[in-house]
């Protein structure tokens, strides 16, 4: 469970970096190709599914961007305990909102794909993000002295 939570936090944290570094379109094209291959989506399924999928990703990205903005506010040495409480609560609310988005979009996905294909898409998405993180770790060897811990 701890590994899953760590992975989710890392994925949320790296998504904006990946989009900015690679370009959103390039990242999305790689992700789309990976998911199509892993989940075995037909051209028709992919054509209907991915506009809805990327709409969801955009909404979640906005929540994530807001959370990162809040987290940066907490770096200020003058941040009060009340402000930290507000930051923590809003970040938590954003995570809940992202989960609610996932749940609401699941109903939309069911109109496009079978439950098995949705499962395969979810599994492919997790594998894609894992591979991206592995690639990032291989590129810097995990020992980048410039990176703050």
CSV table of C-alpha atoms in Angstrom, one decimal:
chain,number,residue,atom,x,y,z
A,1,UNK,CA,0.0,0.0,0.0
A,2,UNK,CA,2.8,2.4,0.9
A,3,UNK,CA,4.5,1.7,-2.5
A,4,UNK,CA,1.2,2.4,-4.3
A,5,UNK,CA,0.7,5.7,-2.5
A,6,UNK,CA,4.4,6.7,-3.2
A,7,UNK,CA,3.9,5.8,-6.9
A,8,UNK,CA,0.7,7.9,-7.2
A,9,UNK,CA,2.3,10.9,-5.5
A,10,UNK,CA,5.4,10.6,-7.8
A,11,UNK,CA,3.2,10.3,-10.9
A,12,UNK,CA,1.2,13.3,-9.9
A,13,UNK,CA,4.4,15.2,-9.3
A,14,UNK,CA,6.1,14.2,-12.5
A,15,UNK,CA,3.2,14.7,-14.9
A,16,UNK,CA,3.6,18.4,-15.3
A,17,UNK,CA,7.4,18.0,-15.6
A,18,UNK,CA,6.9,15.3,-18.3
A,19,UNK,CA,4.5,17.5,-20.2
A,20,UNK,CA,6.7,20.5,-20.0
A,21,UNK,CA,10.0,18.6,-20.8
A,22,UNK,CA,8.7,16.4,-23.6
A,23,UNK,CA,5.9,18.6,-24.9
A,24,UNK,CA,2.3,17.7,-24.1
A,25,UNK,CA,1.6,16.3,-27.6
A,26,UNK,CA,4.7,14.1,-27.8
A,27,UNK,CA,4.0,12.7,-24.3
A,28,UNK,CA,0.3,12.1,-25.1
A,29,UNK,CA,1.2,10.4,-28.4
A,30,UNK,CA,3.6,8.0,-26.6
A,31,UNK,CA,1.0,7.4,-23.9
A,32,UNK,CA,-1.8,6.8,-26.5
A,33,UNK,CA,0.3,4.4,-28.5
A,34,UNK,CA,1.3,2.5,-25.4
A,35,UNK,CA,-2.2,2.2,-24.2
A,36,UNK,CA,-3.6,1.2,-27.6
A,37,UNK,CA,-1.0,-1.6,-27.8
A,38,UNK,CA,-1.3,-2.8,-24.3
A,39,UNK,CA,-5.1,-2.7,-24.1
A,40,UNK,CA,-5.7,-3.9,-27.7
A,41,UNK,CA,-7.9,-1.0,-28.6
A,42,UNK,CA,-9.3,-0.9,-32.1
A,43,UNK,CA,-9.0,2.2,-34.2
A,44,UNK,CA,-12.7,2.9,-33.7
A,45,UNK,CA,-12.4,2.4,-29.9
A,46,UNK,CA,-9.3,4.6,-29.7
A,47,UNK,CA,-11.0,7.4,-31.8
A,48,UNK,CA,-13.9,7.5,-29.3
A,49,UNK,CA,-12.0,6.9,-26.1
A,50,UNK,CA,-9.0,9.2,-26.2
A,51,UNK,CA,-10.8,12.5,-26.6
A,52,UNK,CA,-12.7,11.7,-23.4
A,53,UNK,CA,-9.6,10.3,-21.7
A,54,UNK,CA,-7.5,13.4,-22.4
A,55,UNK,CA,-10.3,15.6,-21.3
A,56,UNK,CA,-10.1,13.8,-17.9
A,57,UNK,CA,-6.4,14.2,-17.9
A,58,UNK,CA,-6.6,17.9,-18.4
A,59,UNK,CA,-9.1,18.3,-15.5
A,60,UNK,CA,-6.8,16.3,-13.3
A,61,UNK,CA,-3.8,18.3,-14.4
A,62,UNK,CA,-5.5,21.5,-13.3
A,63,UNK,CA,-6.1,20.1,-9.9
A,64,UNK,CA,-2.5,18.9,-9.7
A,65,UNK,CA,-1.2,22.3,-10.8
A,66,UNK,CA,-3.2,24.0,-8.1
A,67,UNK,CA,-1.9,21.5,-5.5
A,68,UNK,CA,1.7,22.2,-6.6
A,69,UNK,CA,1.1,25.9,-6.4
A,70,UNK,CA,-0.2,25.5,-2.8
A,71,UNK,CA,2.8,23.3,-1.9
A,72,UNK,CA,5.2,26.0,-3.2
A,73,UNK,CA,3.4,28.5,-0.9
A,74,UNK,CA,4.4,26.3,2.1
A,75,UNK,CA,8.1,26.8,1.3
A,76,UNK,CA,8.0,30.4,2.6
A,77,UNK,CA,9.5,30.5,6.1
A,78,UNK,CA,6.8,33.0,7.2
A,79,UNK,CA,4.0,30.5,6.5
A,80,UNK,CA,1.8,30.2,9.6
A,81,UNK,CA,0.4,27.0,11.1
A,82,UNK,CA,-3.1,28.1,10.0
A,83,UNK,CA,-1.8,28.6,6.4
A,84,UNK,CA,-0.2,25.1,6.5
A,85,UNK,CA,-3.5,23.7,7.7
A,86,UNK,CA,-5.3,25.4,4.8
A,87,UNK,CA,-2.7,24.1,2.3
A,88,UNK,CA,-2.9,20.5,3.5
A,89,UNK,CA,-6.7,20.6,3.5
A,90,UNK,CA,-6.9,22.0,-0.1
A,91,UNK,CA,-4.3,19.5,-1.4
A,92,UNK,CA,-6.4,16.7,0.2
A,93,UNK,CA,-9.5,18.1,-1.3
A,94,UNK,CA,-7.9,18.2,-4.8
A,95,UNK,CA,-6.9,14.5,-4.4
A,96,UNK,CA,-10.5,13.7,-3.5
A,97,UNK,CA,-11.7,15.8,-6.5
A,98,UNK,CA,-9.4,13.9,-8.8
A,99,UNK,CA,-10.7,10.6,-7.5
A,100,UNK,CA,-14.3,11.8,-8.1
A,101,UNK,CA,-13.4,12.8,-11.6
A,102,UNK,CA,-12.0,9.3,-12.2
A,103,UNK,CA,-15.2,7.8,-10.9
A,104,UNK,CA,-17.5,10.1,-13.0
A,105,UNK,CA,-15.5,9.5,-16.2
A,106,UNK,CA,-15.7,5.7,-15.6
A,107,UNK,CA,-19.3,5.9,-16.5
A,108,UNK,CA,-18.4,7.7,-19.7
A,109,UNK,CA,-15.7,5.2,-20.5
A,110,UNK,CA,-18.3,2.4,-20.1
A,111,UNK,CA,-20.3,3.8,-23.0
A,112,UNK,CA,-17.2,3.4,-25.2
A,113,UNK,CA,-15.4,0.4,-24.0
A,114,UNK,CA,-16.2,-2.9,-22.3
A,115,UNK,CA,-15.2,-3.3,-18.6
A,116,UNK,CA,-12.4,-5.6,-19.6
A,117,UNK,CA,-11.0,-3.0,-22.0
A,118,UNK,CA,-11.3,-0.3,-19.3
A,119,UNK,CA,-9.3,-2.6,-17.0
A,120,UNK,CA,-6.7,-3.1,-19.6
A,121,UNK,CA,-6.5,0.6,-20.2
A,122,UNK,CA,-6.0,1.2,-16.5
A,123,UNK,CA,-3.3,-1.4,-16.3
A,124,UNK,CA,-1.6,-0.1,-19.4
A,125,UNK,CA,-1.7,3.5,-17.9
A,126,UNK,CA,0.0,2.3,-14.7
A,127,UNK,CA,2.6,0.4,-16.7
A,128,UNK,CA,3.3,3.4,-18.9
A,129,UNK,CA,3.9,5.7,-15.9
A,130,UNK,CA,6.1,3.0,-14.3
A,131,UNK,CA,8.2,2.8,-17.4
A,132,UNK,CA,8.4,6.6,-17.6
A,133,UNK,CA,9.7,6.7,-14.0
A,134,UNK,CA,12.2,3.9,-14.7
A,135,UNK,CA,13.4,5.8,-17.7
A,136,UNK,CA,13.9,8.9,-15.6
A,137,UNK,CA,15.8,6.9,-13.0
A,138,UNK,CA,18.0,5.3,-15.7
A,139,UNK,CA,18.8,8.7,-17.2
A,140,UNK,CA,20.2,10.2,-14.0
A,141,UNK,CA,21.2,7.0,-12.3
A,142,UNK,CA,19.2,8.1,-9.3
A,143,UNK,CA,22.2,10.0,-8.0
A,144,UNK,CA,21.8,13.5,-9.5
A,145,UNK,CA,23.7,15.7,-7.0
A,146,UNK,CA,21.8,18.8,-8.3
A,147,UNK,CA,18.5,17.3,-7.3
A,148,UNK,CA,17.3,18.3,-3.8
A,149,UNK,CA,15.9,15.6,-1.6
